[in-house]
Amino acid sequence: MFAGDGNPKESSPFINSSGSSGVEKTQQYDRKNMALFEEEMDTSPMVSSLLSSLANYSNLPQGSKEHEEAENNEEARKKVVQAPRMGTVMGVYLPCMQNILGVILFLRMTWLVGVGGVLGTFLIVFMCCSTTMLTAISMSAIATNGVVPAGGSYYMISRSLGPEFGGAVGICFYLGTTFAGAMYILGCIEILLIYIAPQAAVFQIEGLEGAEAEAGMLNNMRVYGTIVLSFMSLVVFVGVKYVNKLALVFLACVIVSILAVYGGVIKTAFDPPDFPICLLGNRTLFSKGLDVCAKTIDRGNGTITTKLWRFFCDSEFLNATCDEYFTNNNVSQLQGIPGITSGILAENLFSTFMKKNDILEKRGLPAVEDPDIPLANSNRYVLADITSFFTLLVGIYFPSVTGIMAGSNRSGDLQDAQKSIPIGTILAISTTSAIYMSSVILFGACVDGVVLRDKFGEGVNGNLVIGTLAWPSPWVIVFGSFFSTCGAGLQSLTGAPRLLQAIARDGIIPFLRVFGHGKANGEPTWALLLTASICEIGIIIASLDSVAPILSMFFLMCYMFVNLACALQTLLRTPNWRPRFKYYHWTLSFLGMSLCLSLMFICSWYYAIVAMVIASCIYKYIEAEKEWGDGIRGVSLSAARYALMRLEEGPPHTKNWRPQILVLVGLDEEQNVEQPRLLSLTNQLKAGKGLTIVGSCVVGTYLNNHPQAQKAEQSLRKLMETERVKGFSQVVISSNLRDATSHLIQAGGLGGLRHNAVLVSFPKNWKKATDSQQLSNFIEVVRETTAARLALLVPKNIAAYPSNGERFTEGHIDVWWIVHDGGMLMLLPFLLRQHKVWKKCKMRIFTVAQMDDNSIQMKKDLITFLYHLRLDAEVEVVEMHDSDISAYTYEKTLVMEQRSQILKEMHLTKNEREREIQSITDVSRGSIRRKNPPNLHAQKTDESAGGSVEEKPEEEVQLIQGMNTTLIPTPTNPTSPTSLSAQAVSPGEAVQMTWSDAIDNSKNPSVAIPEGIRDMFNMKPNQSNVRRMHHAQKLNEVIVRKSQDAKLVLLNMPGPPKNRMGEENYMEFLEVLTEGLNRVLLVRGGGREVITIYS
């Protein structure tokens, strides 16, 4: 980056090593105050340009590869991105309400209360609602850990637990959504054929009994179900936009129906509706076809029989032979809805489970019955259609609490997904749970048990049981539930194909790839076809009570893995796990996971096993095959080898990136670590997670120096144990430190378990080092990490860093974000603040705005960016205005270059070298001191290190004249060695300067300058170096002004020089950049994104 005069660039793997010429770069970034970083602008853009590009996307890409793909996609650039519109209510709360409330509430809730009892049903509702609430808490944590695109739970699980789990659970969720569509369609047909238009049945069931009547009903469901499924599929295929527009209409139907039920409950308190039930003894009679609830009626002077008589007797005459139970028992009439004040709740508290074809009986009523006489005329009684038991009720009820993913599936359409998803989802679950729990109690308190257990309303003239309770009319519920089931079915047929398409496009299941294709507008045609085919399987089953447990299995498995994902992420404490939703805990996630697993086996143990087998098969299909050894150790070795091989497959995804650090430490003569605080900093960065390798070097040969290496390794391990650094130590023996360090950087780690970051201390006293190799060793480390695409962390003044036992009670960690090189600067403060030492420090982010940047907009964009990253930090945009390059900067640059040139051309002893440098600097300083024009302003600077001349006070000469005025040699001394001609300076690089007369050596006779050095005074400073020195000084002034009291300052580290000529210059720039700061951590990214807004 810092090239010397006239030296060709080395061929190197560095960023932009073969890019545009220095003149082009200079012109491109002139007046940008970015001279230190201009060589790497192609790969590390200015923050302002990054933020402006991010502001143009509604969903940000995940990493560098995705950034490139987005930039190369012309259509994506041309497409106008509409701003998200929906808030919490419209985007999350109402869609969740619509998906949760539905067919089970209207068709089965009263039956569940009647069979399971108020207490049993309340327990079922509480368990299921608790499961979904705990799952929603876990889902909220995952959904607020970044942007969740379409795919909902599949996307969350696959990106949290990997493609195997994601694919398995994604397929389960897809099958659950598909069978939910079948369940809604069957509910729709049930309402149509039983309550709205019974005469529309294709297979008539009038007069049929037992299995024949049941088969006829199921066949009707299959025929009409297939017709409705075909129609709905056609609607979804032709106009999915109409489905979305009608969603609110269908939701309105649900809400109106529920309000009608609550209105009816209130009305029963003072005016119960008239819904009489006819009982024979204690048996509930089938009301259809009855004229009056009596055996005979008196008309005129005689007694005539009723239709009920004819049902049980062989003729209509009074002397006819009748059924014995009919003869022995009286007919009575019971009020089906006695009202909320009737006290019927006490009767309905406990369960009344029934076997198939049992007669609904009123408990507490006397009846004369001979158990030896077989049942006759069973079709005139209301019979149980299935055998009921507690676990069956759980399986039938659970689908009524699913639908909690509706909000996360729409995250791309929300104004603020990270706020709306948790609030909307949890509010929707709370609301629906309150509706379900209150419904259980109110149904038990208002409706008689025999009516509640009457699943199809056969004892109340074929009315929908919940409709009998509604106000003002039962038809409100009938039509409301019909349209809501239609809408839910359409939503399932709309959502399931898109989920399958998302899985297919990920390519994790090869034979599903065909379903990733669709129409030109992206509609998943093939996926819709497969969805309709699978949905038809549910239609063929035809029984809503049989389909419900199937989809319960798939949804429970999906929810179980959502909880598992949240628990694992929390326990593993991955750096990317930063949910904005804070009210979660791994114990809640494990409780939710346990509840899901328990409910799976409670609902149906064989369905649970089938669902788990399907998921396991998909998992094994996606997973690469592995071999297992014999015995425990063989399994452990095989698992370790397999894990290492998996890591070898490719770099980790951006969200899984965490610093795997190689710490390079120096050893003294006793083989003890010279900078123990490096390991303290490592512990604070790692918090015991991930890979840490502490490496050191011993100079010599392996045969002669092996004992020293062993001693050094023991010293490293002891210090690692003291500092609680979990990792490995590695000592390399080589003939020189340079090669040994290179070996560590290249060969550290094993297979895929390799370091991705190098931590090395800034060389102290590099200006007066007895061994000049220390300087070049450090810069070679910078070069090699850049070539290897490794991140580099360089703490300066490491002795001032806190130990692990210290605690900062307040203060700031300041991040100076100059260029974007992958986000390391953002991630490191977050990791440090996880440690007790830095926990109470607040994070501040400063970024630099140029003259042509809108600093107000930059601040808004940066705040938005940090919000999506789930980072809490204060933001400040610092404006760096153009200013003249001072004479001091020019002189400092000249002295720096003169010194570098002398050290390279003269082979002197240390004492001679220092004396020559001193004499040159004295003369150079004197040239400015003797003739200061009246408009110059002197300012003293003080540098910390001692020994060389740069550490002594010097006057800074700041000129006022304009920057673009060309330099004109003074008439008194037109050939002054340090004067600049106008022709020597290219446009944009001209520096306004007034220079002194020629140096008069006679005034300083004690200084004898050798002839070879005298030519150095004819040097002109390299204009690139002048600008870099100017940038370093200006940036340092701003940093010191803003961050002098910060506990730690993190700063972008400029790139290394591309050739050997600029090494001392590079170090000088770093010194100037960090001068006056106590703790500085210089950071270089590894050329890839390490932080993402995605989950």
mmCIF file of N, CA, C and O in Angstrom, residues 99-137:
data_model
loop_
_atom_site.group_PDB
_atom_site.id
_atom_site.type_symbol
_atom_site.label_atom_id
_atom_site.label_comp_id
_atom_site.label_asym_id
_atom_site.label_seq_id
_atom_site.Cartn_x
_atom_site.Cartn_y
_atom_site.Cartn_z
ATOM 1 N N ASN A 99 -55.644 -17.954 11.822
ATOM 2 C CA ASN A 99 -55.132 -19.310 11.679
ATOM 3 C C ASN A 99 -55.396 -20.171 12.904
ATOM 4 O O ASN A 99 -55.514 -21.391 12.793
ATOM 5 N N ILE A 100 -55.458 -19.537 14.090
ATOM 6 C CA ILE A 100 -55.658 -20.319 15.312
ATOM 7 C C ILE A 100 -57.137 -20.669 15.505
ATOM 8 O O ILE A 100 -57.495 -21.826 15.740
ATOM 9 N N LEU A 101 -57.988 -19.659 15.407
ATOM 10 C CA LEU A 101 -59.425 -19.914 15.586
ATOM 11 C C LEU A 101 -59.983 -20.549 14.314
ATOM 12 O O LEU A 101 -59.660 -20.110 13.221
ATOM 13 N N GLY A 102 -60.824 -21.542 14.456
ATOM 14 C CA GLY A 102 -61.342 -22.158 13.235
ATOM 15 C C GLY A 102 -62.259 -23.320 13.485
ATOM 16 O O GLY A 102 -63.069 -23.328 14.416
ATOM 17 N N VAL A 103 -62.067 -24.342 12.666
ATOM 18 C CA VAL A 103 -63.048 -25.408 12.514
ATOM 19 C C VAL A 103 -63.291 -26.175 13.815
ATOM 20 O O VAL A 103 -64.435 -26.534 14.118
ATOM 21 N N ILE A 104 -62.242 -26.433 14.607
ATOM 22 C CA ILE A 104 -62.414 -27.232 15.830
ATOM 23 C C ILE A 104 -63.293 -26.489 16.835
ATOM 24 O O ILE A 104 -64.146 -27.095 17.497
ATOM 25 N N LEU A 105 -63.108 -25.183 16.940
ATOM 26 C CA LEU A 105 -63.911 -24.390 17.872
ATOM 27 C C LEU A 105 -65.394 -24.520 17.555
ATOM 28 O O LEU A 105 -66.223 -24.668 18.464
ATOM 29 N N PHE A 106 -65.747 -24.483 16.285
ATOM 30 C CA PHE A 106 -67.162 -24.476 15.907
ATOM 31 C C PHE A 106 -67.776 -25.881 15.840
ATOM 32 O O PHE A 106 -68.951 -26.054 16.147
ATOM 33 N N LEU A 107 -66.984 -26.855 15.425
ATOM 34 C CA LEU A 107 -67.551 -28.183 15.180
ATOM 35 C C LEU A 107 -67.307 -29.183 16.304
ATOM 36 O O LEU A 107 -68.047 -30.165 16.404
ATOM 37 N N ARG A 108 -66.260 -28.996 17.104
ATOM 38 C CA ARG A 108 -65.923 -30.043 18.072
ATOM 39 C C ARG A 108 -65.792 -29.549 19.508
ATOM 40 O O ARG A 108 -65.721 -30.364 20.421
ATOM 41 N N MET A 109 -65.767 -28.256 19.738
ATOM 42 C CA MET A 109 -65.465 -27.766 21.089
ATOM 43 C C MET A 109 -66.549 -28.167 22.091
ATOM 44 O O MET A 109 -66.241 -28.595 23.205
ATOM 45 N N THR A 110 -67.795 -28.032 21.696
ATOM 46 C CA THR A 110 -68.887 -28.410 22.616
ATOM 47 C C THR A 110 -68.836 -29.906 22.912
ATOM 48 O O THR A 110 -69.038 -30.333 24.058
ATOM 49 N N TRP A 111 -68.536 -30.714 21.902
ATOM 50 C CA TRP A 111 -68.445 -32.168 22.097
ATOM 51 C C TRP A 111 -67.282 -32.525 23.021
ATOM 52 O O TRP A 111 -67.400 -33.401 23.884
ATOM 53 N N LEU A 112 -66.146 -31.812 22.861
ATOM 54 C CA LEU A 112 -64.992 -32.053 23.734
ATOM 55 C C LEU A 112 -65.350 -31.761 25.191
ATOM 56 O O LEU A 112 -64.995 -32.527 26.094
ATOM 57 N N VAL A 113 -66.089 -30.674 25.437
ATOM 58 C CA VAL A 113 -66.488 -30.328 26.801
ATOM 59 C C VAL A 113 -67.452 -31.377 27.355
ATOM 60 O O VAL A 113 -67.353 -31.787 28.518
ATOM 61 N N GLY A 114 -68.384 -31.837 26.517
ATOM 62 C CA GLY A 114 -69.360 -32.822 26.977
ATOM 63 C C GLY A 114 -68.721 -34.155 27.310
ATOM 64 O O GLY A 114 -69.069 -34.785 28.321
ATOM 65 N N VAL A 115 -67.782 -34.605 26.489
ATOM 66 C CA VAL A 115 -67.166 -35.917 26.705
ATOM 67 C C VAL A 115 -66.060 -35.842 27.745
ATOM 68 O O VAL A 115 -65.971 -36.680 28.643
ATOM 69 N N GLY A 116 -65.199 -34.831 27.626
ATOM 70 C CA GLY A 116 -64.060 -34.737 28.538
ATOM 71 C C GLY A 116 -64.379 -34.079 29.857
ATOM 72 O O GLY A 116 -63.571 -34.139 30.788
ATOM 73 N N GLY A 117 -65.539 -33.441 29.966
ATOM 74 C CA GLY A 117 -65.861 -32.705 31.173
ATOM 75 C C GLY A 117 -65.163 -31.359 31.174
ATOM 76 O O GLY A 117 -64.171 -31.149 30.470
ATOM 77 N N VAL A 118 -65.683 -30.438 31.964
ATOM 78 C CA VAL A 118 -65.100 -29.101 32.011
ATOM 79 C C VAL A 118 -63.661 -29.163 32.519
ATOM 80 O O VAL A 118 -62.750 -28.537 31.955
ATOM 81 N N LEU A 119 -63.431 -29.942 33.562
ATOM 82 C CA LEU A 119 -62.084 -30.018 34.140
ATOM 83 C C LEU A 119 -61.096 -30.666 33.174
ATOM 84 O O LEU A 119 -59.988 -30.162 32.952
ATOM 85 N N GLY A 120 -61.492 -31.788 32.590
ATOM 86 C CA GLY A 120 -60.599 -32.491 31.662
ATOM 87 C C GLY A 120 -60.304 -31.669 30.419
ATOM 88 O O GLY A 120 -59.151 -31.589 29.967
ATOM 89 N N THR A 121 -61.338 -31.045 29.865
ATOM 90 C CA THR A 121 -61.141 -30.240 28.655
ATOM 91 C C THR A 121 -60.312 -29.001 28.961
ATOM 92 O O THR A 121 -59.470 -28.596 28.154
ATOM 93 N N PHE A 122 -60.555 -28.410 30.141
ATOM 94 C CA PHE A 122 -59.755 -27.245 30.524
ATOM 95 C C PHE A 122 -58.279 -27.633 30.646
ATOM 96 O O PHE A 122 -57.395 -26.872 30.232
ATOM 97 N N LEU A 123 -58.017 -28.824 31.184
ATOM 98 C CA LEU A 123 -56.638 -29.309 31.278
ATOM 99 C C LEU A 123 -56.026 -29.475 29.886
ATOM 100 O O LEU A 123 -54.869 -29.091 29.644
ATOM 101 N N ILE A 124 -56.789 -30.033 28.957
ATOM 102 C CA ILE A 124 -56.305 -30.210 27.576
ATOM 103 C C ILE A 124 -55.988 -28.853 26.944
ATOM 104 O O ILE A 124 -54.927 -28.654 26.338
ATOM 105 N N VAL A 125 -56.936 -27.924 27.089
ATOM 106 C CA VAL A 125 -56.742 -26.590 26.507
ATOM 107 C C VAL A 125 -55.531 -25.909 27.122
ATOM 108 O O VAL A 125 -54.703 -25.302 26.420
ATOM 109 N N PHE A 126 -55.395 -26.033 28.452
ATOM 110 C CA PHE A 126 -54.272 -25.390 29.128
ATOM 111 C C PHE A 126 -52.941 -25.983 28.668
ATOM 112 O O PHE A 126 -51.977 -25.244 28.421
ATOM 113 N N MET A 127 -52.877 -27.308 28.541
ATOM 114 C CA MET A 127 -51.636 -27.948 28.077
ATOM 115 C C MET A 127 -51.271 -27.501 26.670
ATOM 116 O O MET A 127 -50.118 -27.158 26.386
ATOM 117 N N CYS A 128 -52.251 -27.528 25.793
ATOM 118 C CA CYS A 128 -51.981 -27.181 24.392
ATOM 119 C C CYS A 128 -51.614 -25.700 24.255
ATOM 120 O O CYS A 128 -50.679 -25.344 23.513
ATOM 121 N N CYS A 129 -52.336 -24.840 24.964
ATOM 122 C CA CYS A 129 -52.035 -23.408 24.879
ATOM 123 C C CYS A 129 -50.683 -23.096 25.510
ATOM 124 O O CYS A 129 -49.950 -22.216 25.016
ATOM 125 N N SER A 130 -50.329 -23.800 26.592
ATOM 126 C CA SER A 130 -49.007 -23.609 27.195
ATOM 127 C C SER A 130 -47.912 -24.019 26.224
ATOM 128 O O SER A 130 -46.867 -23.360 26.124
ATOM 129 N N THR A 131 -48.152 -25.118 25.509
ATOM 130 C CA THR A 131 -47.167 -25.577 24.527
ATOM 131 C C THR A 131 -46.945 -24.532 23.451
ATOM 132 O O THR A 131 -45.793 -24.204 23.106
ATOM 133 N N THR A 132 -48.022 -23.987 22.919
ATOM 134 C CA THR A 132 -47.861 -22.987 21.857
ATOM 135 C C THR A 132 -47.292 -21.680 22.396
ATOM 136 O O THR A 132 -46.552 -20.998 21.698
ATOM 137 N N MET A 133 -47.617 -21.337 23.646
ATOM 138 C CA MET A 133 -47.051 -20.114 24.222
ATOM 139 C C MET A 133 -45.538 -20.249 24.401
ATOM 140 O O MET A 133 -44.770 -19.342 24.057
ATOM 141 N N LEU A 134 -45.107 -21.396 24.935
ATOM 142 C CA LEU A 134 -43.666 -21.623 25.099
ATOM 143 C C LEU A 134 -42.964 -21.661 23.740
ATOM 144 O O LEU A 134 -41.857 -21.140 23.580
ATOM 145 N N THR A 135 -43.632 -22.279 22.761
ATOM 146 C CA THR A 135 -43.061 -22.313 21.410
ATOM 147 C C THR A 135 -42.990 -20.911 20.828
ATOM 148 O O THR A 135 -42.017 -20.552 20.147
ATOM 149 N N ALA A 136 -44.010 -20.104 21.100
ATOM 150 C CA ALA A 136 -44.010 -18.723 20.590
ATOM 151 C C ALA A 136 -42.884 -17.911 21.210
ATOM 152 O O ALA A 136 -42.278 -17.067 20.540
ATOM 153 N N ILE A 137 -42.581 -18.168 22.480
ATOM 154 C CA ILE A 137 -41.462 -17.470 23.126
ATOM 155 C C ILE A 137 -40.154 -17.850 22.440
ATOM 156 O O ILE A 137 -39.326 -16.988 22.115
#
